[in-house]
mmCIF file of C-alpha atoms and ligand atoms in Angstrom:
data_model
loop_
_atom_site.group_PDB
_atom_site.id
_atom_site.type_symbol
_atom_site.label_atom_id
_atom_site.label_comp_id
_atom_site.label_asym_id
_atom_site.label_seq_id
_atom_site.Cartn_x
_atom_site.Cartn_y
_atom_site.Cartn_z
ATOM 1 C CA MET A 1 7.156 0.654 16.558
ATOM 2 C CA LYS A 2 7.849 0.411 12.844
ATOM 3 C CA LEU A 3 6.740 3.771 11.502
ATOM 4 C CA GLY A 4 7.730 5.611 8.372
ATOM 5 C CA ALA A 5 6.360 7.523 5.445
ATOM 6 C CA HIS A 6 6.104 7.783 1.731
ATOM 7 C CA VAL A 7 8.851 10.238 0.929
ATOM 8 C CA SER A 8 10.109 11.991 -2.199
ATOM 9 C CA THR A 9 13.148 10.546 -3.951
ATOM 10 C CA ALA A 10 14.325 13.938 -5.222
ATOM 11 C CA GLY A 11 18.105 13.661 -5.245
ATOM 12 C CA GLY A 12 17.997 9.846 -5.326
ATOM 13 C CA TYR A 13 16.595 6.934 -3.330
ATOM 14 C CA SER A 14 19.240 7.458 -0.639
ATOM 15 C CA GLU A 15 17.929 10.988 -0.008
ATOM 16 C CA ALA A 16 14.509 9.522 0.784
ATOM 17 C CA VAL A 17 16.126 7.290 3.398
ATOM 18 C CA ARG A 18 17.770 10.300 5.016
ATOM 19 C CA ARG A 19 14.540 12.326 4.868
ATOM 20 C CA VAL A 20 12.412 9.708 6.579
ATOM 21 C CA ALA A 21 15.035 9.125 9.267
ATOM 22 C CA GLU A 22 15.205 12.856 9.951
ATOM 23 C CA MET A 23 11.470 13.033 10.545
ATOM 24 C CA GLY A 24 11.780 10.201 13.044
ATOM 25 C CA GLY A 25 10.824 7.268 10.817
ATOM 26 C CA ASN A 26 12.470 3.857 10.635
ATOM 27 C CA CYS A 27 10.800 2.389 7.528
ATOM 28 C CA LEU A 28 10.017 3.838 4.133
ATOM 29 C CA GLN A 29 7.966 3.803 0.981
ATOM 30 C CA ILE A 30 9.078 5.442 -2.273
ATOM 31 C CA PHE A 31 8.234 5.547 -5.945
ATOM 32 C CA SER A 32 10.905 3.791 -7.982
ATOM 33 C CA THR A 33 10.125 6.132 -10.869
ATOM 34 C CA SER A 34 7.501 8.735 -11.768
ATOM 35 C CA PRO A 35 4.103 7.486 -10.510
ATOM 36 C CA ARG A 36 2.333 9.210 -13.389
ATOM 37 C CA GLY A 37 4.407 7.806 -16.195
ATOM 38 C CA TRP A 38 5.549 4.583 -17.767
ATOM 39 C CA ARG A 39 9.281 5.195 -17.686
ATOM 40 C CA PRO A 40 10.733 2.061 -16.075
ATOM 41 C CA ALA A 41 12.836 2.372 -12.953
ATOM 42 C CA LYS A 42 16.481 2.323 -13.968
ATOM 43 C CA PRO A 43 18.702 3.442 -11.126
ATOM 44 C CA GLY A 44 22.430 2.859 -11.659
ATOM 45 C CA LYS A 45 25.006 1.046 -9.596
ATOM 46 C CA GLU A 46 26.159 4.176 -7.789
ATOM 47 C CA GLU A 47 22.603 4.846 -6.732
ATOM 48 C CA LYS A 48 22.374 1.310 -5.414
ATOM 49 C CA ASP A 49 25.542 1.677 -3.355
ATOM 50 C CA ARG A 50 24.417 5.003 -1.914
ATOM 51 C CA PHE A 51 20.990 3.603 -1.089
ATOM 52 C CA LYS A 52 22.336 0.501 0.628
ATOM 53 C CA LYS A 53 24.768 2.580 2.631
ATOM 54 C CA ALA A 54 22.006 4.998 3.720
ATOM 55 C CA VAL A 55 19.662 2.182 4.724
ATOM 56 C CA LYS A 56 22.368 0.796 6.997
ATOM 57 C CA GLU A 57 23.519 4.133 8.340
ATOM 58 C CA TYR A 58 20.009 5.288 9.286
ATOM 59 C CA SER A 59 18.641 1.785 10.152
ATOM 60 C CA VAL A 60 15.645 2.188 7.878
ATOM 61 C CA SER A 61 13.851 -1.094 7.180
ATOM 62 C CA PRO A 62 11.784 -2.326 5.496
ATOM 63 C CA VAL A 63 11.639 -0.214 2.355
ATOM 64 C CA TYR A 64 8.743 -0.620 -0.082
ATOM 65 C CA PHE A 65 8.048 0.713 -3.523
ATOM 66 C CA HIS A 66 4.650 2.039 -4.525
ATOM 67 C CA ALA A 67 3.832 1.228 -8.142
ATOM 68 C CA SER A 68 2.802 3.777 -10.768
ATOM 69 C CA TYR A 69 -0.812 4.978 -10.653
ATOM 70 C CA LEU A 70 -1.185 4.238 -14.353
ATOM 71 C CA ILE A 71 -0.871 0.515 -13.836
ATOM 72 C CA ASN A 72 -3.926 -1.583 -14.501
ATOM 73 C CA MET A 73 -3.211 -5.234 -13.830
ATOM 74 C CA ALA A 74 -6.592 -6.128 -15.331
ATOM 75 C CA GLY A 75 -5.809 -4.214 -18.492
ATOM 76 C CA SER A 76 -5.637 -5.712 -21.903
ATOM 77 C CA THR A 77 -3.572 -4.951 -25.012
ATOM 78 C CA GLU A 78 -1.294 -1.928 -24.604
ATOM 79 C CA VAL A 79 -2.049 -1.127 -20.955
ATOM 80 C CA ARG A 80 -1.537 -4.755 -20.127
ATOM 81 C CA GLU A 81 1.896 -4.823 -21.706
ATOM 82 C CA LYS A 82 2.985 -1.588 -20.072
ATOM 83 C CA SER A 83 1.593 -2.597 -16.670
ATOM 84 C CA VAL A 84 3.234 -5.990 -16.685
ATOM 85 C CA SER A 85 6.585 -4.727 -17.916
ATOM 86 C CA SER A 86 6.761 -1.823 -15.484
ATOM 87 C CA MET A 87 5.912 -4.113 -12.556
ATOM 88 C CA ILE A 88 8.610 -6.522 -13.700
ATOM 89 C CA ALA A 89 11.154 -3.698 -13.998
ATOM 90 C CA GLU A 90 10.250 -2.384 -10.557
ATOM 91 C CA LEU A 91 10.456 -5.743 -8.781
ATOM 92 C CA LYS A 92 13.802 -6.468 -10.430
ATOM 93 C CA VAL A 93 15.131 -3.216 -8.999
ATOM 94 C CA ALA A 94 13.558 -4.161 -5.653
ATOM 95 C CA GLY A 95 15.446 -7.454 -5.717
ATOM 96 C CA GLU A 96 18.766 -5.725 -6.433
ATOM 97 C CA PHE A 97 18.266 -2.951 -3.918
ATOM 98 C CA GLY A 98 16.933 -5.036 -1.055
ATOM 99 C CA VAL A 99 13.533 -3.342 -1.306
ATOM 100 C CA LYS A 100 10.954 -5.711 0.152
ATOM 101 C CA GLY A 101 8.302 -5.369 -2.523
ATOM 102 C CA THR A 102 5.941 -3.083 -4.343
ATOM 103 C CA THR A 103 2.446 -1.976 -3.401
ATOM 104 C CA VAL A 104 0.032 -1.757 -6.259
ATOM 105 C CA HIS A 105 -3.455 -0.477 -6.962
ATOM 106 C CA LEU A 106 -4.648 -3.349 -9.111
ATOM 107 C CA GLY A 107 -6.734 -1.102 -11.339
ATOM 108 C CA SER A 108 -10.201 -1.538 -12.688
ATOM 109 C CA PHE A 109 -12.280 -3.582 -15.046
ATOM 110 C CA LYS A 110 -13.748 -1.865 -18.065
ATOM 111 C CA LYS A 111 -17.257 -2.703 -17.016
ATOM 112 C CA GLY A 112 -18.750 -3.805 -13.767
ATOM 113 C CA LYS A 113 -20.551 -0.808 -12.316
ATOM 114 C CA SER A 114 -24.017 -1.493 -11.041
ATOM 115 C CA GLU A 115 -26.798 1.058 -11.205
ATOM 116 C CA ASP A 116 -25.873 2.849 -8.000
ATOM 117 C CA GLY A 117 -22.399 3.385 -9.427
ATOM 118 C CA GLN A 118 -20.793 0.909 -7.061
ATOM 119 C CA ARG A 119 -19.000 -2.188 -8.119
ATOM 120 C CA PRO A 120 -20.475 -5.493 -7.027
ATOM 121 C CA LEU A 121 -18.382 -7.622 -4.687
ATOM 122 C CA PHE A 122 -17.445 -9.786 -7.604
ATOM 123 C CA GLU A 123 -17.800 -9.388 -11.317
ATOM 124 C CA GLU A 124 -20.569 -11.523 -12.725
ATOM 125 C CA ASP A 125 -18.370 -12.552 -15.565
ATOM 126 C CA SER A 126 -15.575 -14.323 -13.735
ATOM 127 C CA ALA A 127 -13.557 -14.492 -16.952
ATOM 128 C CA VAL A 128 -12.518 -10.879 -16.412
ATOM 129 C CA TYR A 129 -10.456 -12.034 -13.465
ATOM 130 C CA GLU A 130 -8.507 -14.416 -15.671
ATOM 131 C CA THR A 131 -6.731 -11.532 -17.408
ATOM 132 C CA LEU A 132 -5.874 -10.074 -14.016
ATOM 133 C CA PHE A 133 -4.529 -13.409 -12.777
ATOM 134 C CA ASP A 134 -2.530 -14.059 -15.963
ATOM 135 C CA ASN A 135 -0.909 -10.639 -15.753
ATOM 136 C CA ILE A 136 0.044 -11.008 -12.106
ATOM 137 C CA ARG A 137 1.318 -14.548 -12.644
ATOM 138 C CA GLN A 138 3.559 -13.313 -15.419
ATOM 139 C CA VAL A 139 4.980 -10.606 -13.129
ATOM 140 C CA LEU A 140 5.617 -13.153 -10.385
ATOM 141 C CA LYS A 141 7.264 -15.566 -12.783
ATOM 142 C CA GLU A 142 9.751 -13.042 -14.112
ATOM 143 C CA THR A 143 10.814 -11.350 -10.888
ATOM 144 C CA PRO A 144 13.057 -12.218 -7.930
ATOM 145 C CA LYS A 145 11.521 -14.730 -5.543
ATOM 146 C CA GLU A 146 12.352 -12.670 -2.470
ATOM 147 C CA THR A 147 10.272 -9.679 -3.594
ATOM 148 C CA LEU A 148 6.632 -9.174 -2.673
ATOM 149 C CA PHE A 149 3.682 -8.185 -4.816
ATOM 150 C CA ILE A 150 1.486 -6.248 -2.407
ATOM 151 C CA VAL A 151 -2.175 -5.605 -3.165
ATOM 152 C CA GLU A 152 -3.547 -2.405 -1.624
ATOM 153 C CA ASN A 153 -7.188 -2.248 -0.536
ATOM 154 C CA MET A 154 -9.100 0.370 -2.471
ATOM 155 C CA GLY A 155 -11.669 2.875 -1.280
ATOM 156 C CA MET A 156 -13.118 3.619 -4.654
ATOM 157 C CA ARG A 157 -14.777 1.664 -7.401
ATOM 158 C CA LYS A 158 -11.605 -0.240 -8.076
ATOM 159 C CA ILE A 159 -10.436 -3.812 -7.826
ATOM 160 C CA GLY A 160 -9.713 -4.612 -4.185
ATOM 161 C CA LYS A 161 -12.485 -2.661 -2.510
ATOM 162 C CA SER A 162 -13.635 -5.535 -0.317
ATOM 163 C CA LEU A 163 -11.832 -8.196 1.690
ATOM 164 C CA GLU A 164 -13.891 -10.779 -0.196
ATOM 165 C CA GLU A 165 -12.509 -9.685 -3.535
ATOM 166 C CA ILE A 166 -8.930 -9.453 -2.266
ATOM 167 C CA ALA A 167 -9.323 -12.924 -0.743
ATOM 168 C CA PHE A 168 -10.629 -14.283 -4.028
ATOM 169 C CA ILE A 169 -7.606 -12.869 -5.867
ATOM 170 C CA ILE A 170 -5.094 -14.113 -3.295
ATOM 171 C CA GLU A 171 -6.641 -17.551 -3.243
ATOM 172 C CA ASN A 172 -6.549 -17.892 -7.005
ATOM 173 C CA LEU A 173 -2.958 -16.700 -7.310
ATOM 174 C CA ASN A 174 -1.936 -18.994 -4.477
ATOM 175 C CA ASP A 175 1.555 -17.544 -4.107
ATOM 176 C CA PRO A 176 3.025 -16.486 -0.738
ATOM 177 C CA ARG A 177 4.648 -13.501 -2.467
ATOM 178 C CA VAL A 178 1.235 -11.904 -2.896
ATOM 179 C CA ARG A 179 0.489 -9.887 0.239
ATOM 180 C CA VAL A 180 -1.930 -7.183 1.341
ATOM 181 C CA CYS A 181 -1.531 -3.575 2.414
ATOM 182 C CA LEU A 182 -4.449 -1.935 4.241
ATOM 183 C CA ASP A 183 -4.888 1.820 3.921
ATOM 184 C CA THR A 184 -6.933 3.459 6.703
ATOM 185 C CA CYS A 185 -8.128 6.210 4.336
ATOM 186 C CA HIS A 186 -9.320 3.644 1.802
ATOM 187 C CA LEU A 187 -11.123 1.614 4.489
ATOM 188 C CA HIS A 188 -12.875 4.816 5.578
ATOM 189 C CA ALA A 189 -13.775 5.621 1.956
ATOM 190 C CA ALA A 190 -15.144 2.128 1.436
ATOM 191 C CA GLY A 191 -17.308 2.426 4.553
ATOM 192 C CA VAL A 192 -15.435 -0.063 6.737
ATOM 193 C CA ASP A 193 -15.960 0.990 10.341
ATOM 194 C CA ILE A 194 -13.039 0.098 12.623
ATOM 195 C CA SER A 195 -13.580 2.872 15.157
ATOM 196 C CA THR A 196 -14.197 0.686 18.222
ATOM 197 C CA GLU A 197 -12.220 -2.187 19.645
ATOM 198 C CA GLU A 198 -15.049 -4.615 18.826
ATOM 199 C CA LEU A 199 -15.327 -3.412 15.233
ATOM 200 C CA LEU A 200 -11.569 -3.558 14.627
ATOM 201 C CA ASP A 201 -11.427 -7.014 16.221
ATOM 202 C CA GLU A 202 -14.227 -8.157 14.008
ATOM 203 C CA PHE A 203 -12.634 -6.705 10.885
ATOM 204 C CA LEU A 204 -9.211 -8.215 11.580
ATOM 205 C CA GLY A 205 -10.879 -11.517 12.454
ATOM 206 C CA GLU A 206 -12.606 -11.407 9.091
ATOM 207 C CA PHE A 207 -9.281 -10.600 7.424
ATOM 208 C CA ASP A 208 -7.699 -13.589 9.127
ATOM 209 C CA ARG A 209 -10.536 -15.891 8.187
ATOM 210 C CA LEU A 210 -10.722 -14.808 4.537
ATOM 211 C CA ILE A 211 -7.090 -14.024 3.749
ATOM 212 C CA GLY A 212 -4.858 -14.976 6.683
ATOM 213 C CA ASN A 213 -3.047 -12.707 9.120
ATOM 214 C CA SER A 214 0.372 -13.694 7.890
ATOM 215 C CA LEU A 215 -0.416 -12.094 4.535
ATOM 216 C CA LEU A 216 -1.068 -8.666 6.018
ATOM 217 C CA GLU A 217 2.210 -6.991 5.134
ATOM 218 C CA PHE A 218 1.826 -3.407 6.288
ATOM 219 C CA ILE A 219 -0.535 -0.506 6.955
ATOM 220 C CA HIS A 220 -0.902 2.841 5.226
ATOM 221 C CA ILE A 221 -1.883 5.180 8.049
ATOM 222 C CA ASN A 222 -3.686 8.209 6.655
ATOM 223 C CA ASP A 223 -6.502 10.516 7.662
ATOM 224 C CA SER A 224 -9.182 11.425 5.118
ATOM 225 C CA ARG A 225 -10.627 14.684 3.806
ATOM 226 C CA ASP A 226 -13.831 12.896 2.835
ATOM 227 C CA GLU A 227 -16.837 11.528 4.651
ATOM 228 C CA PHE A 228 -17.090 7.931 5.811
ATOM 229 C CA GLY A 229 -18.251 5.720 2.932
ATOM 230 C CA SER A 230 -17.792 8.507 0.388
ATOM 231 C CA LEU A 231 -15.798 6.272 -2.001
ATOM 232 C CA ARG A 232 -13.414 9.211 -2.317
ATOM 233 C CA ASP A 233 -9.755 8.982 -1.572
ATOM 234 C CA ARG A 234 -8.194 12.258 -0.519
ATOM 235 C CA HIS A 235 -5.625 11.830 2.217
ATOM 236 C CA GLU A 236 -5.357 14.272 5.103
ATOM 237 C CA ASN A 237 -2.849 14.887 7.890
ATOM 238 C CA ILE A 238 -3.337 12.759 10.990
ATOM 239 C CA GLY A 239 -5.914 14.354 13.294
ATOM 240 C CA GLU A 240 -7.022 16.923 10.717
ATOM 241 C CA GLY A 241 -9.496 14.826 8.765
ATOM 242 C CA LYS A 242 -12.698 12.834 9.096
ATOM 243 C CA ILE A 243 -11.244 9.656 10.590
ATOM 244 C CA PRO A 244 -11.838 9.443 14.351
ATOM 245 C CA GLY A 245 -8.625 9.400 16.371
ATOM 246 C CA ASP A 246 -9.769 6.117 17.910
ATOM 247 C CA VAL A 247 -9.093 4.385 14.596
ATOM 248 C CA PHE A 248 -5.421 5.331 14.734
ATOM 249 C CA SER A 249 -5.053 4.618 18.416
ATOM 250 C CA LEU A 250 -6.753 1.216 18.050
ATOM 251 C CA ILE A 251 -4.816 0.113 14.995
ATOM 252 C CA VAL A 252 -1.346 1.022 16.300
ATOM 253 C CA ASN A 253 -2.054 -0.899 19.504
ATOM 254 C CA HIS A 254 -4.004 -3.927 18.295
ATOM 255 C CA PRO A 255 -2.040 -7.163 18.828
ATOM 256 C CA LYS A 256 -2.606 -8.196 15.197
ATOM 257 C CA THR A 257 -1.322 -4.937 13.705
ATOM 258 C CA LYS A 258 0.939 -3.192 16.207
ATOM 259 C CA ASP A 259 4.122 -4.878 15.015
ATOM 260 C CA LEU A 260 3.500 -4.225 11.321
ATOM 261 C CA PRO A 261 5.201 -1.357 9.512
ATOM 262 C CA PHE A 262 3.006 1.774 9.377
ATOM 263 C CA ILE A 263 3.571 4.139 6.463
ATOM 264 C CA ALA A 264 2.041 7.626 6.375
ATOM 265 C CA GLU A 265 1.026 9.014 3.000
ATOM 266 C CA VAL A 266 -0.285 12.383 4.106
ATOM 267 C CA PRO A 267 -0.072 15.835 2.520
ATOM 268 C CA GLY A 268 2.094 17.275 5.311
ATOM 269 C CA PHE A 269 1.521 20.455 7.296
ATOM 270 C CA ASP A 270 3.457 22.505 4.766
ATOM 271 C CA GLY A 271 1.884 20.618 1.861
ATOM 272 C CA ARG A 272 5.151 18.969 0.923
ATOM 273 C CA GLY A 273 4.431 15.436 2.051
ATOM 274 C CA PRO A 274 4.685 13.527 5.316
ATOM 275 C CA ASP A 275 6.597 15.245 8.079
ATOM 276 C CA LYS A 276 7.762 14.907 11.667
ATOM 277 C CA GLU A 277 4.517 16.351 13.054
ATOM 278 C CA ASN A 278 2.453 13.584 11.433
ATOM 279 C CA LEU A 279 4.802 10.865 12.660
ATOM 280 C CA ASP A 280 4.823 12.390 16.148
ATOM 281 C CA ARG A 281 1.022 12.385 16.215
ATOM 282 C CA ILE A 282 0.984 8.698 15.281
ATOM 283 C CA LYS A 283 3.607 7.865 17.908
ATOM 284 C CA ALA A 284 1.501 9.643 20.508
ATOM 285 C CA PHE A 285 -1.262 7.062 19.963
ATOM 286 C CA VAL A 286 1.012 4.219 20.967
ATOM 287 C CA GLU A 287 0.323 2.885 24.433
ATOM 288 C CA SER A 288 3.016 1.195 26.541
ATOM 289 C CA ASP A 289 6.715 1.802 26.603
ATOM 290 C CA ASP A 290 7.810 0.602 23.172
ATOM 291 C CA ARG A 291 7.425 3.875 21.310
ATOM 292 C CA ASP A 292 10.623 3.364 19.393
HETATM 293 ZN ZN1 ZN B 301 -1.587 3.409 -2.766
HETATM 294 ZN ZN1 ZN B 302 -2.209 3.984 0.477
#
């Protein structure tokens, strides 16, 4: 199976490749730069050479970036400029480094909370989506064609909480470079039940109908510290949280998802990020003989 983790780039991107390989992973997600800042990714040529060598040496593929948490693709004025330019910088680096694309939390609209504090499926004022679409289109226009812009489903009151909204965005952008990443912790937070074969089938069928299977790029495989439907997003180590083990076992074996890359974004048993134990627990869910 394709299984990896989001790993620290301390010491350079190439160190992340080595780290994930050493914990038994064969694909990777990293931040191109600090996820809590606006400093654009600017790795040098030496870094590129080291990274490309490491990727080959350890057979780690694909590699994804995860965009900064400050990005709001629906932002206006200053946030808009910073969001667009940092996404452009990141995807340019992705193109040069052979990184497949970047996963982004689209952000939030200024308004749009209903009385119960939840966002409606769609904003009533559809004009608010136009800013979002314009911003994403600009990013796509100014970045290498081979790189992907990957929308992550959200568990909170953010853009991308429902398949309907993601489908609406994808359909309007109408660009094969726009893909989707599903995070098991965010699905749990949003109250999407995929804990039986029937429910997962139904959910993936709905995904296919609304968005299209071919646009499902990869899975973030995380447990959750919070209750089902809590709208909270605190990741937990696999098997230690509130997500039933059946969810993991079903999703790593389902014909529509089993061949996708799975990336763990868990706190780790020593609190220092994903580790071998988490990857081993995920591998143990895989039925059949193709565990590697
Ligand atoms: Zn994310
Ligand atoms: Zn995630």
